mmCIF file of C-alpha atoms in Angstrom:
data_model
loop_
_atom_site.group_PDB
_atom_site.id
_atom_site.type_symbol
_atom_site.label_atom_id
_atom_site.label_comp_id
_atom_site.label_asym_id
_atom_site.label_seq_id
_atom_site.Cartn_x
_atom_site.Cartn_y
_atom_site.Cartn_z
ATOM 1 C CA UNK A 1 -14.500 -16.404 23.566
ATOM 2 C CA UNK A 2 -17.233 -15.534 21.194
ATOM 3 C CA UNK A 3 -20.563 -15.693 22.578
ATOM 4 C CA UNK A 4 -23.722 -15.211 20.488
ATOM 5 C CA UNK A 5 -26.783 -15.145 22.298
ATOM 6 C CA UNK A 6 -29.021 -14.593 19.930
ATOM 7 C CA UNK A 7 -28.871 -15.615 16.186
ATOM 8 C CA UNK A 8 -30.117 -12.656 15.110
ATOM 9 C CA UNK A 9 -26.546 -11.301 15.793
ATOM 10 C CA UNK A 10 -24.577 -13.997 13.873
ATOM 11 C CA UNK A 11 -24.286 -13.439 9.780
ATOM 12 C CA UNK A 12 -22.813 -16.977 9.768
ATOM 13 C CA UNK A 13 -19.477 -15.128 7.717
ATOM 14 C CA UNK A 14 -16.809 -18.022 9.234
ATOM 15 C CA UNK A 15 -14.729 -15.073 10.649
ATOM 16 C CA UNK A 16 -14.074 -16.783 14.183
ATOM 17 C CA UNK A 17 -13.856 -20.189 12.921
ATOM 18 C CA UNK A 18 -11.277 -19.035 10.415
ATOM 19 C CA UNK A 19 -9.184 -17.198 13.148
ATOM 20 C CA UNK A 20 -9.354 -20.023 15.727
ATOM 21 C CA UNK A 21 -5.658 -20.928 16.525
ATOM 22 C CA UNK A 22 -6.533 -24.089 18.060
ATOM 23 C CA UNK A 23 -9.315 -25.038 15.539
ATOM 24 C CA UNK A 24 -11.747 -25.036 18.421
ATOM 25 C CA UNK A 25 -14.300 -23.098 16.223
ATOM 26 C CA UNK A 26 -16.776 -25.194 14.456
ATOM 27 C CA UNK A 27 -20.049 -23.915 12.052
ATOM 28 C CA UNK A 28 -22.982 -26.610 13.136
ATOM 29 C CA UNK A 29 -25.787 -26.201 11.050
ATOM 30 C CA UNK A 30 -29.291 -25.573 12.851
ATOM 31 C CA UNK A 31 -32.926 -27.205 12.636
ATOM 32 C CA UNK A 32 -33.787 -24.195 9.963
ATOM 33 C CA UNK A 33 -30.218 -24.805 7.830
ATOM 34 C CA UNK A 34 -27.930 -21.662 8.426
ATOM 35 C CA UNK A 35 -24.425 -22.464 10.399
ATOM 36 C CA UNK A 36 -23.514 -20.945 13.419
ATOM 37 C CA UNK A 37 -20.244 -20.884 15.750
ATOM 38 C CA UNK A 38 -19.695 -24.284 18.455
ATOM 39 C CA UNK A 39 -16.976 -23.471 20.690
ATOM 40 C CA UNK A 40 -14.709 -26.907 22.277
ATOM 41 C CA UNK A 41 -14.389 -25.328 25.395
ATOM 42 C CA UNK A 42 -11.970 -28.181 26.384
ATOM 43 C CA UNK A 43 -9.062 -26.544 23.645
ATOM 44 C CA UNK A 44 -10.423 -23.321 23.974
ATOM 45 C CA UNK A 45 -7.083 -20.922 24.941
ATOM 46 C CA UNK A 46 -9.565 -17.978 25.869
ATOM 47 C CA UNK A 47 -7.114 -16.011 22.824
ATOM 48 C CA UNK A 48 -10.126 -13.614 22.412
ATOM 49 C CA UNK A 49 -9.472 -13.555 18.624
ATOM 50 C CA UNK A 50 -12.781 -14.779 17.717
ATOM 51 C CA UNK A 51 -14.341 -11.387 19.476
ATOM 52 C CA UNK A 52 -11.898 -9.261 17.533
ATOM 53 C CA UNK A 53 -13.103 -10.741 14.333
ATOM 54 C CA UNK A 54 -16.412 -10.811 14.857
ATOM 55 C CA UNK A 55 -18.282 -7.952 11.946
ATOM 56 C CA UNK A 56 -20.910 -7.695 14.191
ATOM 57 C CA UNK A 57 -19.487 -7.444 17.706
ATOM 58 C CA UNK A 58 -16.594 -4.788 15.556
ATOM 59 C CA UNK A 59 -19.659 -3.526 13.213
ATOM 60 C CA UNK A 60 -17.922 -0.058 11.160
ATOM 61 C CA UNK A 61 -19.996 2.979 9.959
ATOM 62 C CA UNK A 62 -18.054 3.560 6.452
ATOM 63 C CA UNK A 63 -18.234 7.752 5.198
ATOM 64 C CA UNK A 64 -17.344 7.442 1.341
ATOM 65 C CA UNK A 65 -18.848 9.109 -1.366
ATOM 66 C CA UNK A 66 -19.632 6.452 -3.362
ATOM 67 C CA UNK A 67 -20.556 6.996 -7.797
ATOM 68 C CA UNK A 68 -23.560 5.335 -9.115
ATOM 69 C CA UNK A 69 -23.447 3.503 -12.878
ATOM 70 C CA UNK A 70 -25.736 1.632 -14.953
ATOM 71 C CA UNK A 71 -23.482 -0.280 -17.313
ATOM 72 C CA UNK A 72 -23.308 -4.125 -19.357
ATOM 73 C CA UNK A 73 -20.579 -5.948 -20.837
ATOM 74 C CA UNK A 74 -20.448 -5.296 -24.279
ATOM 75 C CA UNK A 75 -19.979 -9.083 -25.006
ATOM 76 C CA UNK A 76 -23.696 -10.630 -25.417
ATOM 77 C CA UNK A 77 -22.762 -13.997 -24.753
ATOM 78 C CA UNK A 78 -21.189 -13.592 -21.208
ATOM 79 C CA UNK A 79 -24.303 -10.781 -20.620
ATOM 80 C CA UNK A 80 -26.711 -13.289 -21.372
ATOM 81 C CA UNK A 81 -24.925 -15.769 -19.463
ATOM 82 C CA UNK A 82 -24.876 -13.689 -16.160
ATOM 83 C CA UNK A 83 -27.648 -12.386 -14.214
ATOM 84 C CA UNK A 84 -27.519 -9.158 -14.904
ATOM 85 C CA UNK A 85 -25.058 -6.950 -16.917
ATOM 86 C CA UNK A 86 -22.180 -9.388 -16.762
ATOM 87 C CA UNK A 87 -20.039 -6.894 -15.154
ATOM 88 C CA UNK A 88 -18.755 -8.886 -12.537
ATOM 89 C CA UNK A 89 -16.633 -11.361 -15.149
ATOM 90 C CA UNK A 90 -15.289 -8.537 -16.416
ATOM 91 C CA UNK A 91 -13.549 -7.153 -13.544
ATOM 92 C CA UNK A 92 -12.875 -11.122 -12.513
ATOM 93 C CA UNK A 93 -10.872 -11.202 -15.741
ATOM 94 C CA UNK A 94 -8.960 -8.134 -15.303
ATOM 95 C CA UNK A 95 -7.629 -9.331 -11.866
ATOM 96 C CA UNK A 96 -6.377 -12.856 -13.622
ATOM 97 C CA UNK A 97 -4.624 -10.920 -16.146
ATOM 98 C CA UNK A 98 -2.506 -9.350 -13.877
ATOM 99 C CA UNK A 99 -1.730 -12.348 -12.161
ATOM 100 C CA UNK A 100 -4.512 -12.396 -9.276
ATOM 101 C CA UNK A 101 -6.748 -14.685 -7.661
ATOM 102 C CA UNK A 102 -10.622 -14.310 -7.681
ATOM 103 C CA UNK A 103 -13.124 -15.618 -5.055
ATOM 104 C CA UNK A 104 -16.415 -16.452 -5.443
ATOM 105 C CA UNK A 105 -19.487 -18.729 -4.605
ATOM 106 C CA UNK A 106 -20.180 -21.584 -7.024
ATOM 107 C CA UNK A 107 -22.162 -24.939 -6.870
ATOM 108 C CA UNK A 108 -20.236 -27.711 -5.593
ATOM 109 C CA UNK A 109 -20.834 -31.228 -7.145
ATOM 110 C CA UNK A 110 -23.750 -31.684 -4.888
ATOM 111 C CA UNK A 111 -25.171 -28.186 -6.180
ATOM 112 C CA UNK A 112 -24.389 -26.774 -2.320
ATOM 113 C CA UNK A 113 -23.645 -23.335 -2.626
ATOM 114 C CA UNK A 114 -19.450 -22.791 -1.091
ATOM 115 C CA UNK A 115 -17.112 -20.218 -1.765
ATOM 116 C CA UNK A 116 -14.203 -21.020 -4.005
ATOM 117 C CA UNK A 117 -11.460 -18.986 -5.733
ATOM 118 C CA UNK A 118 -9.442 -19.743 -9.188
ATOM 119 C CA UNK A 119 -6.551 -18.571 -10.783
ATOM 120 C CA UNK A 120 -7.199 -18.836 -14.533
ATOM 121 C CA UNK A 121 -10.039 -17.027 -16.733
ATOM 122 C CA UNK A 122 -12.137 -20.623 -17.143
ATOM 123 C CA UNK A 123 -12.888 -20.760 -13.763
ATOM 124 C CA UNK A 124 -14.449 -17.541 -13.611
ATOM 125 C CA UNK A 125 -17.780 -18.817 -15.377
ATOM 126 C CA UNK A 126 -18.627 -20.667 -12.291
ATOM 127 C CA UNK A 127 -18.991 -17.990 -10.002
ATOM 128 C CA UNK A 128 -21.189 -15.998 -12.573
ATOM 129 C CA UNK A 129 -25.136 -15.613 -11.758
ATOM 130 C CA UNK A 130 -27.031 -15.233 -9.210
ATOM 131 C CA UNK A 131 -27.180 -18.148 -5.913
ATOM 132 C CA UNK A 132 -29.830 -18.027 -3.934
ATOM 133 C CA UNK A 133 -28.659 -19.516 -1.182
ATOM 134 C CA UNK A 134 -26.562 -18.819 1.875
ATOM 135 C CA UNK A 135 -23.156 -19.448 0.728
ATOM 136 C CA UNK A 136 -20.507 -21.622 2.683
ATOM 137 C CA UNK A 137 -17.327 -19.417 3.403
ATOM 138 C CA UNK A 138 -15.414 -22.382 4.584
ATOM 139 C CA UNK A 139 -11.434 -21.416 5.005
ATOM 140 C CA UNK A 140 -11.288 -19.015 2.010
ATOM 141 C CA UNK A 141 -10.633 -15.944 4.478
ATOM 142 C CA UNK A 142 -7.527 -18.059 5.805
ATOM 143 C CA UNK A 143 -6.659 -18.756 1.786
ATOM 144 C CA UNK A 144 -6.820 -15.108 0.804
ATOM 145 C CA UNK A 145 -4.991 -14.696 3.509
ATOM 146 C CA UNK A 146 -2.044 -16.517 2.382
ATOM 147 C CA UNK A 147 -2.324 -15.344 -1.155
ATOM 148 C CA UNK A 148 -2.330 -11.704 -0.356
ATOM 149 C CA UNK A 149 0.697 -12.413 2.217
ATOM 150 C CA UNK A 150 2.361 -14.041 -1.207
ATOM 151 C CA UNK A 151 1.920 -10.602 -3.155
ATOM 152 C CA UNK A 152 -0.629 -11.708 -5.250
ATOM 153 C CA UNK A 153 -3.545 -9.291 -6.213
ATOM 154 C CA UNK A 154 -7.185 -11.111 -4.835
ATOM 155 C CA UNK A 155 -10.972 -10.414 -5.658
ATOM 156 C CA UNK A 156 -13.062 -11.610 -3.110
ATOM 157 C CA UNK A 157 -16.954 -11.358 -4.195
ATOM 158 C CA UNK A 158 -19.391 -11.864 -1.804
ATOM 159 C CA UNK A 159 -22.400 -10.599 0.598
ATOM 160 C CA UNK A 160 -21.986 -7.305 2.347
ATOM 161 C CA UNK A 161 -21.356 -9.511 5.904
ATOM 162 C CA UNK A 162 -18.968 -11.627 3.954
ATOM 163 C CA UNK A 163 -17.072 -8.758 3.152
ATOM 164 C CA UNK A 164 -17.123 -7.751 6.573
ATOM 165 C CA UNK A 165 -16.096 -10.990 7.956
ATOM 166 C CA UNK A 166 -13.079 -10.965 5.432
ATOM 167 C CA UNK A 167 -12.072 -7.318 6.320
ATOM 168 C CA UNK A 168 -12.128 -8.142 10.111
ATOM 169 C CA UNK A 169 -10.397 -11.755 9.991
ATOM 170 C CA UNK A 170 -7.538 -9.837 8.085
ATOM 171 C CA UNK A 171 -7.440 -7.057 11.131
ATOM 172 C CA UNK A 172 -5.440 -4.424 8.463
ATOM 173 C CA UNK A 173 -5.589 -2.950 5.045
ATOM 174 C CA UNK A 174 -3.922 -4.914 1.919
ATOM 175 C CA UNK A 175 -3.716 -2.537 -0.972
ATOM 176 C CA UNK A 176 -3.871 -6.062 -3.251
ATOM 177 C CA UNK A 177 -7.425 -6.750 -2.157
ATOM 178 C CA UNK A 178 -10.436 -6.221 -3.924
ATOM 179 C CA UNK A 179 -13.486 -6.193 -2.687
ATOM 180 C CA UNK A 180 -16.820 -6.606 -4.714
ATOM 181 C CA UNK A 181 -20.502 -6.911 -2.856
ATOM 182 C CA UNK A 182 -23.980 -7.328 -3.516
ATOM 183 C CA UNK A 183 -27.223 -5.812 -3.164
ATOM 184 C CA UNK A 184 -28.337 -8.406 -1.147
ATOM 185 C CA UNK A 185 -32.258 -9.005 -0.325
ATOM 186 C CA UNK A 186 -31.035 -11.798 2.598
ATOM 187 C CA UNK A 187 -29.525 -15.244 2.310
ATOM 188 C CA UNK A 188 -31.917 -18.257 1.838
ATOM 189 C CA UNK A 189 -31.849 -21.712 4.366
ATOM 190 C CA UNK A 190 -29.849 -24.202 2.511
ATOM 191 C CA UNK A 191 -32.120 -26.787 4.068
ATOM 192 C CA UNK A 192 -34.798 -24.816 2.160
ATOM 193 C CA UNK A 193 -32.724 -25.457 -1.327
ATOM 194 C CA UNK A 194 -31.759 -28.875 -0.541
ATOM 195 C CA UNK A 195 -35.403 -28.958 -0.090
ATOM 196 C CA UNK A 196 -36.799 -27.776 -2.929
ATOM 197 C CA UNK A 197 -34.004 -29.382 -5.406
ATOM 198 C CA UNK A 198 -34.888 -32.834 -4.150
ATOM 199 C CA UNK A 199 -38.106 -32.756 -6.441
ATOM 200 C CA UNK A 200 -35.030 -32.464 -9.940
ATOM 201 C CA UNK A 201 -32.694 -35.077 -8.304
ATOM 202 C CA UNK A 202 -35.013 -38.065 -8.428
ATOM 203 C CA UNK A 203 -35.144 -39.299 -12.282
ATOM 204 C CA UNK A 204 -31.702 -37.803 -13.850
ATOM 205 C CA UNK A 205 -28.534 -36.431 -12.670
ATOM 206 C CA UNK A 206 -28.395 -32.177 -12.404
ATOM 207 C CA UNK A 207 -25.644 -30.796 -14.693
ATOM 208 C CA UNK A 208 -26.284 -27.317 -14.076
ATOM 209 C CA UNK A 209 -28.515 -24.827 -12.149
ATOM 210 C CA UNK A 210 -29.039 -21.353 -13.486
ATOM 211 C CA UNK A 211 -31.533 -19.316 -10.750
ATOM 212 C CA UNK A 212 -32.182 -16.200 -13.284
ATOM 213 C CA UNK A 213 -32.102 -17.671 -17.011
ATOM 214 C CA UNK A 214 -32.897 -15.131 -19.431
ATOM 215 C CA UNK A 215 -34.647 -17.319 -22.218
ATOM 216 C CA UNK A 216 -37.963 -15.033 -21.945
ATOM 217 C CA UNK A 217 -35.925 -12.228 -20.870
ATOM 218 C CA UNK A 218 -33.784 -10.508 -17.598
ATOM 219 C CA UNK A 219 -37.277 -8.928 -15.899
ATOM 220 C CA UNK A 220 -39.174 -12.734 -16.373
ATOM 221 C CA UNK A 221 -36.307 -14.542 -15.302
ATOM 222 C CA UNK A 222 -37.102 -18.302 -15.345
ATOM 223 C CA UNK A 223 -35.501 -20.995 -13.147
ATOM 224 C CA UNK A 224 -33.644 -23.864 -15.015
ATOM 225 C CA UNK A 225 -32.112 -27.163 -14.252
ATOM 226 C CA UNK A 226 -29.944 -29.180 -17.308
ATOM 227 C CA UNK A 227 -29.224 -32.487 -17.516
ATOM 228 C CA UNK A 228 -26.812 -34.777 -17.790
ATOM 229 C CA UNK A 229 -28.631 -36.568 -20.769
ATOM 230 C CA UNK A 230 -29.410 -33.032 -22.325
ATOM 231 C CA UNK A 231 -32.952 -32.453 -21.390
ATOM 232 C CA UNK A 232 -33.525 -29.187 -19.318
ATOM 233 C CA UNK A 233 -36.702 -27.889 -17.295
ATOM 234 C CA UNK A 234 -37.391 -24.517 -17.536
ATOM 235 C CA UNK A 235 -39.613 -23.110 -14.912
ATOM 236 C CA UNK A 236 -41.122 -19.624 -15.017
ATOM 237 C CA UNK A 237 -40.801 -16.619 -12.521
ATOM 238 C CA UNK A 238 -44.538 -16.817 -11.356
ATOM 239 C CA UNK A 239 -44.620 -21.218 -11.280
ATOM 240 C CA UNK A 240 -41.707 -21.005 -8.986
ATOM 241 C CA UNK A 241 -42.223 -22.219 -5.260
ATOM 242 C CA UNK A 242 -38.260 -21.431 -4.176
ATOM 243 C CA UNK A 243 -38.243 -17.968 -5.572
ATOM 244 C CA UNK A 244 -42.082 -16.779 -4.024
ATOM 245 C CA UNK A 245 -40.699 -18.678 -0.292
ATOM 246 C CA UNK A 246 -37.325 -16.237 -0.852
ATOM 247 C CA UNK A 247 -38.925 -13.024 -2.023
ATOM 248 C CA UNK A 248 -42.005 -13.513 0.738
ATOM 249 C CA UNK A 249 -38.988 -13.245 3.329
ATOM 250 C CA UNK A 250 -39.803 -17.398 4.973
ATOM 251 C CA UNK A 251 -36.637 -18.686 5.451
ATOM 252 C CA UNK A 252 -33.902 -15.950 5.466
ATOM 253 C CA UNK A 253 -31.223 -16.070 7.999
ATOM 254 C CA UNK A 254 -32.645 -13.955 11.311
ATOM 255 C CA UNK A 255 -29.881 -11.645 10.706
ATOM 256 C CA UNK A 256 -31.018 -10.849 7.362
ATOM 257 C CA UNK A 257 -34.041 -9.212 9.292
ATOM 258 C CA UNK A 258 -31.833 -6.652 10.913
ATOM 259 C CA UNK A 259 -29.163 -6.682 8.813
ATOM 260 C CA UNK A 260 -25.951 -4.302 9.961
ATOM 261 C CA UNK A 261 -24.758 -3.583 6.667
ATOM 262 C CA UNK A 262 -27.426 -2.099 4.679
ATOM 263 C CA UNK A 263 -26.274 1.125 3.910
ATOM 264 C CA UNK A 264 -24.905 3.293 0.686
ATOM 265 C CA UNK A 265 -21.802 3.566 2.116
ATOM 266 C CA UNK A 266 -19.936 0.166 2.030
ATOM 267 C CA UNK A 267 -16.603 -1.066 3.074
ATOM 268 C CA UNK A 268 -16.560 -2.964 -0.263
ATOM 269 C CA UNK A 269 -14.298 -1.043 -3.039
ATOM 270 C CA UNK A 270 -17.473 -2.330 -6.040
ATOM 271 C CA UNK A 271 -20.636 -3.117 -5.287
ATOM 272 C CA UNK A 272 -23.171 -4.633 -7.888
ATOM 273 C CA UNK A 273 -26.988 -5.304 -8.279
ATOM 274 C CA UNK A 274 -29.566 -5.912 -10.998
ATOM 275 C CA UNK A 275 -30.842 -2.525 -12.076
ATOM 276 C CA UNK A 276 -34.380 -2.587 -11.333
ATOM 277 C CA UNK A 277 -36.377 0.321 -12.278
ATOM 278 C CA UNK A 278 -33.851 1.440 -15.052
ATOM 279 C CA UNK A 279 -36.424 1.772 -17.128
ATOM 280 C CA UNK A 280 -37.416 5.088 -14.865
ATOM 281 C CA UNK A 281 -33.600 6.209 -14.974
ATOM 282 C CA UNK A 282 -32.109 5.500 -18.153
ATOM 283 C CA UNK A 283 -35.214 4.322 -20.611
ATOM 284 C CA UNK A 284 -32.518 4.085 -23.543
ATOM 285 C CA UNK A 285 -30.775 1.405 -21.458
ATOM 286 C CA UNK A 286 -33.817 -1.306 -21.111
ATOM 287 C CA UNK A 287 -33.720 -3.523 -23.611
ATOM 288 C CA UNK A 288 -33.985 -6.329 -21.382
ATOM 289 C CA UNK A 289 -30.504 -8.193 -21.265
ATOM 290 C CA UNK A 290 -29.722 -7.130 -18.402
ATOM 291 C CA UNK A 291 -28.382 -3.912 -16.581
ATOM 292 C CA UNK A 292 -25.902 -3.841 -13.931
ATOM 293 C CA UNK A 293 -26.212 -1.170 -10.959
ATOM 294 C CA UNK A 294 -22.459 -0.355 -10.123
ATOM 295 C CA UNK A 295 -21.549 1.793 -7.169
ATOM 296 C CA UNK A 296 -17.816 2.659 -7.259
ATOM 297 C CA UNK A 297 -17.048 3.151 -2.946
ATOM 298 C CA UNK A 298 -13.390 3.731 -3.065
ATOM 299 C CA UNK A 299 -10.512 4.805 -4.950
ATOM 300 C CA UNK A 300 -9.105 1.539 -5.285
ATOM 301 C CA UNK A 301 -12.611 0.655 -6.800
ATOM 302 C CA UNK A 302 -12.523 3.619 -9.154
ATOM 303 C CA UNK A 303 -8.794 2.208 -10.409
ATOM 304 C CA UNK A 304 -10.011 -1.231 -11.386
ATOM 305 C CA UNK A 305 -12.990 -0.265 -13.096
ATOM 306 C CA UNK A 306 -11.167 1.606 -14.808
ATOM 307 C CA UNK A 307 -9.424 -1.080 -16.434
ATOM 308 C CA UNK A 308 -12.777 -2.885 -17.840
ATOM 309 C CA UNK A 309 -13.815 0.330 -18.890
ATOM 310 C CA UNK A 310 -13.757 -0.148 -22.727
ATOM 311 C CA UNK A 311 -15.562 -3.295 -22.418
ATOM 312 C CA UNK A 312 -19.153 -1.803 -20.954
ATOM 313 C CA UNK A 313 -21.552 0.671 -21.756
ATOM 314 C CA UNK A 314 -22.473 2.982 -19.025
ATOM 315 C CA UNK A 315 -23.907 5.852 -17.925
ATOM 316 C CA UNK A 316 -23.609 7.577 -14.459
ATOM 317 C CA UNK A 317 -26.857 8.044 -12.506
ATOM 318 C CA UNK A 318 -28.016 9.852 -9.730
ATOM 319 C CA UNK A 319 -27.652 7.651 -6.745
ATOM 320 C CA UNK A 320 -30.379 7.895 -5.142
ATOM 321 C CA UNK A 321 -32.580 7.725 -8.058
ATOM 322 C CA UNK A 322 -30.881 4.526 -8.253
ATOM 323 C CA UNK A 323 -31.447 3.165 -4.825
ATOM 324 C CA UNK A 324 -35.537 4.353 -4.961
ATOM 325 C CA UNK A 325 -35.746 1.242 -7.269
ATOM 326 C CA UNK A 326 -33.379 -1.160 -5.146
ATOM 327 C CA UNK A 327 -34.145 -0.169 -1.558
ATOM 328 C CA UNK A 328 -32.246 -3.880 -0.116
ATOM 329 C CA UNK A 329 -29.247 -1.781 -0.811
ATOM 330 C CA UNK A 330 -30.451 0.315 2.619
ATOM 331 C CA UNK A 331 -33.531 -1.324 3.923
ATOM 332 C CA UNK A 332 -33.621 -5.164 5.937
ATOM 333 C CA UNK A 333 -36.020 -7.381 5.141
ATOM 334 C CA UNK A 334 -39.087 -8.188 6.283
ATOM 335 C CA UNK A 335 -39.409 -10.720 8.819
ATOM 336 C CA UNK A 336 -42.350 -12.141 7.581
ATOM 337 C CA UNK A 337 -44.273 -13.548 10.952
ATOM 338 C CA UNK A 338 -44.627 -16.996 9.058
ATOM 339 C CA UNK A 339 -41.756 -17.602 8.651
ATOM 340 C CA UNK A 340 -41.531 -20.184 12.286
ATOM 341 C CA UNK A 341 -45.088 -21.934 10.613
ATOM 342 C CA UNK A 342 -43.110 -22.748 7.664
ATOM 343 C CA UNK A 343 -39.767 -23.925 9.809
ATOM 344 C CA UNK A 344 -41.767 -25.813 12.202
ATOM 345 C CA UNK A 345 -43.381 -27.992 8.979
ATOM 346 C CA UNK A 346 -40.449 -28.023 6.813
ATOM 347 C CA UNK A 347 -39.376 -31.874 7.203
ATOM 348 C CA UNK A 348 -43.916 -32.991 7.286
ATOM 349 C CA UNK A 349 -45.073 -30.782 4.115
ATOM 350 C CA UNK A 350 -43.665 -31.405 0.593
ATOM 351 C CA UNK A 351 -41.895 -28.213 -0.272
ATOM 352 C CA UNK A 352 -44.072 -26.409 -2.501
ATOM 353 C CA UNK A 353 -47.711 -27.491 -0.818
ATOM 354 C CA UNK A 354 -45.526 -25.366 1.966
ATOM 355 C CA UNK A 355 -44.435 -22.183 0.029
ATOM 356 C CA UNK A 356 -48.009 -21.632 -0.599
ATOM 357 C CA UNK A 357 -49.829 -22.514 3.007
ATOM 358 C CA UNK A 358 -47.244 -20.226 4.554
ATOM 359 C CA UNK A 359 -47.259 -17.509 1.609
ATOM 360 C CA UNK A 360 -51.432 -17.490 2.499
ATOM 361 C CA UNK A 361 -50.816 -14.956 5.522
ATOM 362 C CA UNK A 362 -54.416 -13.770 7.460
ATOM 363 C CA UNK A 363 -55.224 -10.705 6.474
ATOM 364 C CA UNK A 364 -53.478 -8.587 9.693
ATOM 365 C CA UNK A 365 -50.499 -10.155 8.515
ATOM 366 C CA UNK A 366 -51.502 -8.997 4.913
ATOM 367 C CA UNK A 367 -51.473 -5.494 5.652
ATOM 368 C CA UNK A 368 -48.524 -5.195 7.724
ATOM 369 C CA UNK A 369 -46.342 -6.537 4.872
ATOM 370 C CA UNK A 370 -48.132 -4.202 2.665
ATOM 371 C CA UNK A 371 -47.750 -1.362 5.214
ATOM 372 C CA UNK A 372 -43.679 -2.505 5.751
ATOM 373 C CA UNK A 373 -43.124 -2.625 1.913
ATOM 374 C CA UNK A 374 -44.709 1.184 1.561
ATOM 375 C CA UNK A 375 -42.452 2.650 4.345
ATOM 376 C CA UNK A 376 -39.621 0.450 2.328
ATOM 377 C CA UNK A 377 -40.244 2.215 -0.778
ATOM 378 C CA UNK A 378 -40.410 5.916 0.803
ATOM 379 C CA UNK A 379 -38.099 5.945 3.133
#
């Protein structure tokens, strides 16, 4: 019987509550937003599976040597529709054409942020760009599951815990998976989104959410919200309340603070991030559309990017050059200590009034995220 007694330890990846034979495993959502595991001790069979799932309680130190790539999609309308090199469709559409299945998180018709999958090349557009939001897993480990068991070739895309909670739910190696990860800075409270997208639900109904829209370019990414009558509002980088709360490290998931999986070495096979600092590695690469950093961890990873190949440019970079510049590839972040002010206030202060009372630290707490964030950057 899983037992976590401290959230700190819980990623929220659905592993136990997709292994439970009796169902007896259920993610209840908590006074800050992020889901974590209710056991019905009444059906409870004391099976033990949940333990043997668990990525954190069966947490693996991965020794690969993986190969570090800049690299875009040579297509300029899916690049400028993705949040960084559009990289990601690519190898999406390779594994339809062969017959596969592709998982990914989308917006549901609430704009809620679940994981989904689809079998045909449309459906790949809604899993493209960036979320910023804890995604909800629901049963698509038990759905891979069944397609893999089937024969059929599956991309799951997700966080670096997802990916864990996948690997472990499955409990053995399928040579038809493929699995893609993020850089991830930490997952964001959903509360904390439902939040902040009340403010664009009030006059006009949302047809579509885009967190890193490139209309004044990839490095000032804006935040925009379309409508179903055809308007849009387009909100810059530095007017953006959700974006300062997520980057200022309020209201990620406590596990994002201590996070298990940072590390080069990944279980995923592809792993994919915005290429910050390019402009320090490959200067004849910034043009500001958008650059992908690829790291290539295994050979099955190696073998599918080689089939999108043709359709990138790319260059292969030193890897730690590249991680200097993207250091939530190996480094937790911060737990910012306002983070409980800004939980404790979240359902009395309008969202943004919030953002900024809680971003206005004392200046102790100034200096030790300025101290934190140097260490970051050397280490």
């Amino acid at each position: 019987m899983i037992n976590i007694l401290e959230k700190k330890d819980c990623t929220g990846c659905y592993g136990c509550a997709n292994v439970c034979p009796k169902n007896c495993i259920n993610m209840i959502e908590d006074d800050e937003g992020f889901k974590y595991p209710k056991i019905n001790n009444d059906i409870c069979i004391k099976c033990n599976l949940c333990d043997k799932v668990c990525p954190i309680l069966n947490n693996r130190n991965m020794d690969n040597n993986p190969i570090a790539l800049a690299a875009y999609n040579k297509d300029e309308r899916i690049r400028k529709e993705s949040s960084s090199g559009g990289v990601f469709t690519l190898i999406a559409e390779s594994i339809i054409k062969s017959g596969g299945i592709v998982f990914g998180a989308k917006f549901n018709n609430e704009f809620e942020v679940v994981h989904d999958y689809t079998d045909n090349i449309y459906g790949i557009a809604q899993f493209r760009g960036a979320k910023y939001v804890q995604s909800n897993i629901g049963e698509t480990y038990s759905l891979a599951k069944m397609f893999l068991e089937k024969g059929r070739k599956v991309l799951f895309s997700g966080t670096p815990c997802q990916i864990g909670g996948l690997k472990r739910y499955l409990q053995k190696e399928h040579e038809n998976l493929i699995c893609v990860d993020l850089i991830c800075h930490g997952v964001p409270s959903p509360i904390s989104w439902r939040k902040y997208k009340q403010r664009f639900e009030k006059n006009n109904n949302i047809k579509g959410i885009n967190f890193r829209d490139k209309t004044y370019g990839w490095k000032s990414y804006s935040f925009k919200v379309e409508f179903e009558d055809s308007s849009d509002i387009l909100i810059k980088r530095n007017e953006n309340s959700y974006m300062d709360g997520f980057i200022g490290d309020i209201y990620l998931r406590p596990s994002c603070h201590n996070c298990k999986f940072k590390s080069i070495n990944r279980e995923s096979d592809i792993t994919l991030a915005d290429f910050w600092g390019i402009e320090n590695v490959r200067r004849d690469m910034n043009d500001d559309k958008g650059i992908s950093l690829i790291l290539i961890n295994s050979e099955k990873g190696k073998k599918n990017f080689r089939n999108i190949s043709d359709s990138i440019e790319k260059a292969e970079v030193d890897i730690d050059e590249a991680i200097k510049y993207n250091s939530s590839a190996i480094k937790s972040s911060y737990c910012n200590p306002r983070r409980d002010y800004f939980f404790k206030r979240i359902n009395k202060t309008p969202f943004d009034k919030l953002v900024i009372k809680s971003l206005k630290d004392p200046l102790s707490i100034r200096l030790k995220i300025k101290i934190y964030n140097m260490i970051k950057r050397v280490r």
